[in-house]
Amino acid sequence: MLSTVSRQLKSHPALVPLFIFIGGGMVMSGAYLLRLAMGPHVSWNRNGNPEPWNKTEPTQQHKFYSVNMDYSKLKKEGPDF
């Protein structure tokens, strides 16, 4: 299968950017899915830590990108449960 693709790319060089962009999109979407699967709201171990979102620190950043917020300087504003 790889030899067929390489033969097609040699005979049609205009397909090279298409393969590059499709491959890059596949890599980026896989990385994003991996990032989503490792977030604090996902529970992989239901016996050891069934609710991991209850054990997060108030200074832990949960957003993908924060513009004006520095999470390391936040104070806790609620009681311990």
N, CA, C and O atoms as CSV, one atom per row, in Angstrom:
chain,resi,resn,atom,element,x,y,z
A,1,MET,N,N,0.818,-1.179,0.000
A,1,MET,CA,C,0.000,0.000,0.000
A,1,MET,C,C,0.874,1.260,0.000
A,1,MET,O,O,0.564,2.242,-0.674
A,2,LEU,N,N,1.953,1.214,0.755
A,2,LEU,CA,C,2.850,2.369,0.798
A,2,LEU,C,C,3.559,2.560,-0.545
A,2,LEU,O,O,3.812,3.690,-0.963
A,3,SER,N,N,3.877,1.457,-1.212
A,3,SER,CA,C,4.523,1.580,-2.527
A,3,SER,C,C,3.565,2.171,-3.557
A,3,SER,O,O,3.989,2.910,-4.446
A,4,THR,N,N,2.285,1.853,-3.445
A,4,THR,CA,C,1.293,2.418,-4.359
A,4,THR,C,C,1.175,3.922,-4.156
A,4,THR,O,O,1.104,4.684,-5.120
A,5,VAL,N,N,1.156,4.337,-2.907
A,5,VAL,CA,C,1.076,5.772,-2.608
A,5,VAL,C,C,2.322,6.490,-3.109
A,5,VAL,O,O,2.222,7.582,-3.669
A,6,SER,N,N,3.491,5.892,-2.916
A,6,SER,CA,C,4.721,6.544,-3.375
A,6,SER,C,C,4.762,6.630,-4.902
A,6,SER,O,O,5.248,7.619,-5.449
A,7,ARG,N,N,4.258,5.607,-5.594
A,7,ARG,CA,C,4.193,5.675,-7.060
A,7,ARG,C,C,3.243,6.772,-7.520
A,7,ARG,O,O,3.537,7.494,-8.473
A,8,GLN,N,N,2.097,6.900,-6.839
A,8,GLN,CA,C,1.146,7.944,-7.205
A,8,GLN,C,C,1.732,9.334,-6.964
A,8,GLN,O,O,1.529,10.246,-7.766
A,9,LEU,N,N,2.463,9.494,-5.850
A,9,LEU,CA,C,3.071,10.798,-5.570
A,9,LEU,C,C,4.174,11.147,-6.563
A,9,LEU,O,O,4.374,12.317,-6.890
A,10,LYS,N,N,4.891,10.128,-7.044
A,10,LYS,CA,C,5.936,10.404,-8.043
A,10,LYS,C,C,5.326,10.796,-9.382
A,10,LYS,O,O,5.868,11.643,-10.092
A,11,SER,N,N,4.204,10.182,-9.725
A,11,SER,CA,C,3.599,10.509,-11.015
A,11,SER,C,C,2.711,11.752,-10.948
A,11,SER,O,O,2.484,12.395,-11.973
A,12,HIS,N,N,2.207,12.102,-9.769
A,12,HIS,CA,C,1.367,13.290,-9.600
A,12,HIS,C,C,1.909,14.127,-8.438
A,12,HIS,O,O,1.399,14.000,-7.324
A,13,PRO,N,N,2.903,14.962,-8.646
A,13,PRO,CA,C,3.516,15.725,-7.541
A,13,PRO,C,C,2.574,16.766,-6.931
A,13,PRO,O,O,2.858,17.284,-5.851
A,14,ALA,N,N,1.469,17.080,-7.591
A,14,ALA,CA,C,0.533,18.048,-7.018
A,14,ALA,C,C,-0.217,17.470,-5.818
A,14,ALA,O,O,-0.852,18.216,-5.073
A,15,LEU,N,N,-0.150,16.156,-5.624
A,15,LEU,CA,C,-0.824,15.525,-4.488
A,15,LEU,C,C,-0.029,15.626,-3.187
A,15,LEU,O,O,-0.569,15.348,-2.116
A,16,VAL,N,N,1.231,16.016,-3.260
A,16,VAL,CA,C,2.079,16.082,-2.068
A,16,VAL,C,C,1.506,17.040,-1.007
A,16,VAL,O,O,1.435,16.648,0.157
A,17,PRO,N,N,1.092,18.278,-1.347
A,17,PRO,CA,C,0.510,19.148,-0.311
A,17,PRO,C,C,-0.767,18.568,0.294
A,17,PRO,O,O,-1.040,18.759,1.479
A,18,LEU,N,N,-1.544,17.865,-0.518
A,18,LEU,CA,C,-2.760,17.249,-0.007
A,18,LEU,C,C,-2.434,16.213,1.064
A,18,LEU,O,O,-3.078,16.177,2.112
A,19,PHE,N,N,-1.444,15.378,0.805
A,19,PHE,CA,C,-1.048,14.375,1.785
A,19,PHE,C,C,-0.462,15.015,3.038
A,19,PHE,O,O,-0.684,14.528,4.146
A,20,ILE,N,N,0.280,16.095,2.868
A,20,ILE,CA,C,0.875,16.782,4.021
A,20,ILE,C,C,-0.208,17.369,4.913
A,20,ILE,O,O,-0.163,17.204,6.132
A,21,PHE,N,N,-1.189,18.057,4.316
A,21,PHE,CA,C,-2.226,18.687,5.119
A,21,PHE,C,C,-3.176,17.667,5.739
A,21,PHE,O,O,-3.619,17.853,6.873
A,22,ILE,N,N,-3.494,16.608,5.028
A,22,ILE,CA,C,-4.356,15.576,5.608
A,22,ILE,C,C,-3.622,14.860,6.743
A,22,ILE,O,O,-4.219,14.582,7.783
A,23,GLY,N,N,-2.354,14.563,6.558
A,23,GLY,CA,C,-1.570,13.936,7.629
A,23,GLY,C,C,-1.436,14.837,8.838
A,23,GLY,O,O,-1.556,14.368,9.970
A,24,GLY,N,N,-1.191,16.121,8.626
A,24,GLY,CA,C,-1.104,17.071,9.732
A,24,GLY,C,C,-2.426,17.206,10.469
A,24,GLY,O,O,-2.448,17.298,11.696
A,25,GLY,N,N,-3.529,17.219,9.730
A,25,GLY,CA,C,-4.845,17.288,10.364
A,25,GLY,C,C,-5.137,16.056,11.189
A,25,GLY,O,O,-5.745,16.155,12.255
A,26,MET,N,N,-4.713,14.892,10.715
A,26,MET,CA,C,-4.917,13.656,11.478
A,26,MET,C,C,-4.102,13.674,12.765
A,26,MET,O,O,-4.585,13.248,13.814
A,27,VAL,N,N,-2.877,14.161,12.688
A,27,VAL,CA,C,-2.029,14.227,13.880
A,27,VAL,C,C,-2.596,15.217,14.892
A,27,VAL,O,O,-2.637,14.923,16.086
A,28,MET,N,N,-3.035,16.390,14.427
A,28,MET,CA,C,-3.577,17.387,15.348
A,28,MET,C,C,-4.897,16.937,15.973
A,28,MET,O,O,-5.142,17.193,17.152
A,29,SER,N,N,-5.746,16.271,15.198
A,29,SER,CA,C,-7.006,15.804,15.784
A,29,SER,C,C,-6.751,14.682,16.786
A,29,SER,O,O,-7.439,14.604,17.804
A,30,GLY,N,N,-5.787,13.821,16.521
A,30,GLY,CA,C,-5.433,12.786,17.488
A,30,GLY,C,C,-4.869,13.364,18.770
A,30,GLY,O,O,-5.174,12.876,19.858
A,31,ALA,N,N,-4.043,14.407,18.654
A,31,ALA,CA,C,-3.491,15.058,19.843
A,31,ALA,C,C,-4.583,15.746,20.649
A,31,ALA,O,O,-4.547,15.729,21.879
A,32,TYR,N,N,-5.553,16.350,19.971
A,32,TYR,CA,C,-6.651,17.009,20.685
A,32,TYR,C,C,-7.532,15.983,21.396
A,32,TYR,O,O,-7.966,16.223,22.523
A,33,LEU,N,N,-7.801,14.849,20.758
A,33,LEU,CA,C,-8.587,13.803,21.416
A,33,LEU,C,C,-7.845,13.236,22.617
A,33,LEU,O,O,-8.465,12.932,23.636
A,34,LEU,N,N,-6.537,13.092,22.513
A,34,LEU,CA,C,-5.750,12.634,23.651
A,34,LEU,C,C,-5.790,13.650,24.786
A,34,LEU,O,O,-5.873,13.269,25.954
A,35,ARG,N,N,-5.733,14.934,24.458
A,35,ARG,CA,C,-5.816,15.973,25.472
A,35,ARG,C,C,-7.177,15.958,26.157
A,35,ARG,O,O,-7.257,16.128,27.373
A,36,LEU,N,N,-8.245,15.755,25.393
A,36,LEU,CA,C,-9.574,15.675,25.987
A,36,LEU,C,C,-9.714,14.464,26.894
A,36,LEU,O,O,-10.383,14.530,27.926
A,37,ALA,N,N,-9.088,13.365,26.515
A,37,ALA,CA,C,-9.211,12.139,27.306
A,37,ALA,C,C,-8.433,12.220,28.609
A,37,ALA,O,O,-8.722,11.458,29.532
A,38,MET,N,N,-7.459,13.114,28.718
A,38,MET,CA,C,-6.649,13.216,29.927
A,38,MET,C,C,-7.051,14.386,30.823
A,38,MET,O,O,-6.313,14.727,31.748
A,39,GLY,N,N,-8.195,15.005,30.573
A,39,GLY,CA,C,-8.642,16.142,31.366
A,39,GLY,C,C,-9.131,15.727,32.745
A,39,GLY,O,O,-9.302,14.537,33.010
A,40,PRO,N,N,-9.357,16.699,33.628
A,40,PRO,CA,C,-9.780,16.389,34.997
A,40,PRO,C,C,-11.219,15.917,35.084
A,40,PRO,O,O,-11.611,15.378,36.119
A,41,HIS,N,N,-12.026,16.094,34.041
A,41,HIS,CA,C,-13.423,15.704,34.089
A,41,HIS,C,C,-13.661,14.274,33.603
A,41,HIS,O,O,-14.802,13.811,33.593
A,42,VAL,N,N,-12.607,13.573,33.202
A,42,VAL,CA,C,-12.730,12.205,32.708
A,42,VAL,C,C,-12.265,11.242,33.792
A,42,VAL,O,O,-11.192,11.417,34.368
A,43,SER,N,N,-13.065,10.242,34.063
A,43,SER,CA,C,-12.743,9.260,35.095
A,43,SER,C,C,-12.392,7.932,34.438
A,43,SER,O,O,-13.275,7.239,33.931
A,44,TRP,N,N,-11.106,7.569,34.442
A,44,TRP,CA,C,-10.668,6.297,33.880
A,44,TRP,C,C,-10.668,5.213,34.947
A,44,TRP,O,O,-10.868,4.040,34.630
A,45,ASN,N,N,-10.449,5.578,36.200
A,45,ASN,CA,C,-10.384,4.628,37.301
A,45,ASN,C,C,-11.565,4.888,38.228
A,45,ASN,O,O,-11.487,5.754,39.099
A,46,ARG,N,N,-12.642,4.160,38.053
A,46,ARG,CA,C,-13.843,4.415,38.848
A,46,ARG,C,C,-13.729,3.874,40.266
A,46,ARG,O,O,-14.456,4.334,41.147
A,47,ASN,N,N,-12.850,2.923,40.516
A,47,ASN,CA,C,-12.703,2.366,41.857
A,47,ASN,C,C,-11.802,3.226,42.737
A,47,ASN,O,O,-12.117,3.458,43.904
A,48,GLY,N,N,-10.688,3.699,42.193
A,48,GLY,CA,C,-9.722,4.459,42.982
A,48,GLY,C,C,-10.115,5.910,43.199
A,48,GLY,O,O,-9.969,6.429,44.305
A,49,ASN,N,N,-10.613,6.575,42.157
A,49,ASN,CA,C,-10.963,7.992,42.246
A,49,ASN,C,C,-12.209,8.227,41.388
A,49,ASN,O,O,-12.087,8.674,40.247
A,50,PRO,N,N,-13.406,7.935,41.913
A,50,PRO,CA,C,-14.595,8.001,41.071
A,50,PRO,C,C,-14.998,9.416,40.666
A,50,PRO,O,O,-15.662,9.585,39.644
A,51,GLU,N,N,-14.622,10.427,41.427
A,51,GLU,CA,C,-14.977,11.808,41.100
A,51,GLU,C,C,-13.726,12.693,41.136
A,51,GLU,O,O,-13.512,13.407,42.116
A,52,PRO,N,N,-12.897,12.660,40.088
A,52,PRO,CA,C,-11.638,13.427,40.120
A,52,PRO,C,C,-11.853,14.932,40.081
A,52,PRO,O,O,-10.957,15.682,40.468
A,53,TRP,N,N,-13.005,15.396,39.631
A,53,TRP,CA,C,-13.263,16.835,39.567
A,53,TRP,C,C,-13.453,17.435,40.952
A,53,TRP,O,O,-13.375,18.654,41.102
A,54,ASN,N,N,-13.703,16.609,41.976
A,54,ASN,CA,C,-13.830,17.129,43.340
A,54,ASN,C,C,-12.478,17.316,44.016
A,54,ASN,O,O,-12.408,17.947,45.071
A,55,LYS,N,N,-11.421,16.792,43.449
A,55,LYS,CA,C,-10.100,16.874,44.073
A,55,LYS,C,C,-9.156,17.799,43.315
A,55,LYS,O,O,-7.940,17.611,43.355
A,56,THR,N,N,-9.698,18.779,42.636
A,56,THR,CA,C,-8.849,19.734,41.938
A,56,THR,C,C,-8.531,20.907,42.853
A,56,THR,O,O,-9.321,21.261,43.727
A,57,GLU,N,N,-7.394,21.491,42.645
A,57,GLU,CA,C,-6.944,22.633,43.438
A,57,GLU,C,C,-7.567,23.915,42.878
A,57,GLU,O,O,-7.874,23.973,41.688
A,58,PRO,N,N,-7.759,24.942,43.712
A,58,PRO,CA,C,-8.313,26.198,43.188
A,58,PRO,C,C,-7.337,26.928,42.265
A,58,PRO,O,O,-7.755,27.792,41.495
A,59,THR,N,N,-6.062,26.600,42.329
A,59,THR,CA,C,-5.086,27.258,41.461
A,59,THR,C,C,-4.803,26.449,40.200
A,59,THR,O,O,-3.900,26.810,39.445
A,60,GLN,N,N,-5.529,25.386,39.946
A,60,GLN,CA,C,-5.305,24.552,38.768
A,60,GLN,C,C,-6.085,25.121,37.581
A,60,GLN,O,O,-7.274,25.418,37.699
A,61,GLN,N,N,-5.422,25.268,36.459
A,61,GLN,CA,C,-6.062,25.829,35.272
A,61,GLN,C,C,-6.845,24.739,34.556
A,61,GLN,O,O,-6.312,23.667,34.270
A,62,HIS,N,N,-8.120,25.019,34.268
A,62,HIS,CA,C,-8.979,24.056,33.585
A,62,HIS,C,C,-9.263,24.446,32.153
A,62,HIS,O,O,-9.664,23.605,31.349
A,63,LYS,N,N,-9.064,25.704,31.824
A,63,LYS,CA,C,-9.326,26.167,30.473
A,63,LYS,C,C,-8.149,25.829,29.567
A,63,LYS,O,O,-7.018,25.673,30.029
A,64,PHE,N,N,-8.432,25.717,28.265
A,64,PHE,CA,C,-7.386,25.435,27.298
A,64,PHE,C,C,-6.429,26.621,27.187
A,64,PHE,O,O,-5.214,26.434,27.117
A,65,TYR,N,N,-6.965,27.820,27.172
A,65,TYR,CA,C,-6.151,29.029,27.056
A,65,TYR,C,C,-6.851,30.147,27.820
A,65,TYR,O,O,-8.022,30.429,27.569
A,66,SER,N,N,-6.157,30.772,28.732
A,66,SER,CA,C,-6.736,31.895,29.466
A,66,SER,C,C,-5.977,33.167,29.113
A,66,SER,O,O,-4.747,33.195,29.133
A,67,VAL,N,N,-6.716,34.205,28.793
A,67,VAL,CA,C,-6.108,35.433,28.302
A,67,VAL,C,C,-5.587,36.292,29.448
A,67,VAL,O,O,-4.409,36.649,29.456
A,68,ASN,N,N,-6.433,36.632,30.413
A,68,ASN,CA,C,-6.057,37.590,31.444
A,68,ASN,C,C,-5.994,36.993,32.841
A,68,ASN,O,O,-5.780,37.736,33.799
A,69,MET,N,N,-6.166,35.699,33.001
A,69,MET,CA,C,-6.266,35.084,34.325
A,69,MET,C,C,-4.971,34.355,34.667
A,69,MET,O,O,-4.472,33.550,33.881
A,70,ASP,N,N,-4.433,34.649,35.854
A,70,ASP,CA,C,-3.278,33.931,36.366
A,70,ASP,C,C,-3.773,33.010,37.481
A,70,ASP,O,O,-4.045,33.471,38.590
A,71,TYR,N,N,-3.890,31.739,37.200
A,71,TYR,CA,C,-4.488,30.795,38.133
A,71,TYR,C,C,-3.601,30.504,39.344
A,71,TYR,O,O,-4.091,30.008,40.359
A,72,SER,N,N,-2.327,30.800,39.252
A,72,SER,CA,C,-1.451,30.516,40.388
A,72,SER,C,C,-1.652,31.502,41.537
A,72,SER,O,O,-1.237,31.219,42.661
A,73,LYS,N,N,-2.281,32.657,41.283
A,73,LYS,CA,C,-2.472,33.661,42.323
A,73,LYS,C,C,-3.890,33.676,42.885
A,73,LYS,O,O,-4.228,34.583,43.646
A,74,LEU,N,N,-4.722,32.711,42.539
A,74,LEU,CA,C,-6.097,32.682,43.029
A,74,LEU,C,C,-6.167,32.205,44.466
A,74,LEU,O,O,-5.352,31.395,44.908
A,75,LYS,N,N,-7.133,32.708,45.173
A,75,LYS,CA,C,-7.407,32.256,46.539
A,75,LYS,C,C,-8.648,31.378,46.527
A,75,LYS,O,O,-9.525,31.549,45.681
A,76,LYS,N,N,-8.724,30.450,47.453
A,76,LYS,CA,C,-9.889,29.597,47.539
A,76,LYS,C,C,-11.051,30.378,48.133
A,76,LYS,O,O,-10.889,31.041,49.158
A,77,GLU,N,N,-12.227,30.308,47.500
A,77,GLU,CA,C,-13.374,31.102,47.949
A,77,GLU,C,C,-14.519,30.240,48.450
A,77,GLU,O,O,-15.660,30.700,48.445
A,78,GLY,N,N,-14.273,29.041,48.871
A,78,GLY,CA,C,-15.363,28.195,49.331
A,78,GLY,C,C,-14.931,27.271,50.441
A,78,GLY,O,O,-13.742,27.158,50.737
A,79,PRO,N,N,-15.895,26.605,51.062
A,79,PRO,CA,C,-15.557,25.694,52.159
A,79,PRO,C,C,-15.041,24.355,51.648
A,79,PRO,O,O,-15.256,24.000,50.489
A,80,ASP,N,N,-14.365,23.619,52.510
A,80,ASP,CA,C,-13.937,22.258,52.188
A,80,ASP,C,C,-15.097,21.313,52.420
A,80,ASP,O,O,-15.764,21.385,53.452
A,81,PHE,N,N,-15.336,20.450,51.493
A,81,PHE,CA,C,-16.398,19.441,51.651
A,81,PHE,C,C,-15.808,18.085,51.842
A,81,PHE,O,O,-16.542,17.108,51.992
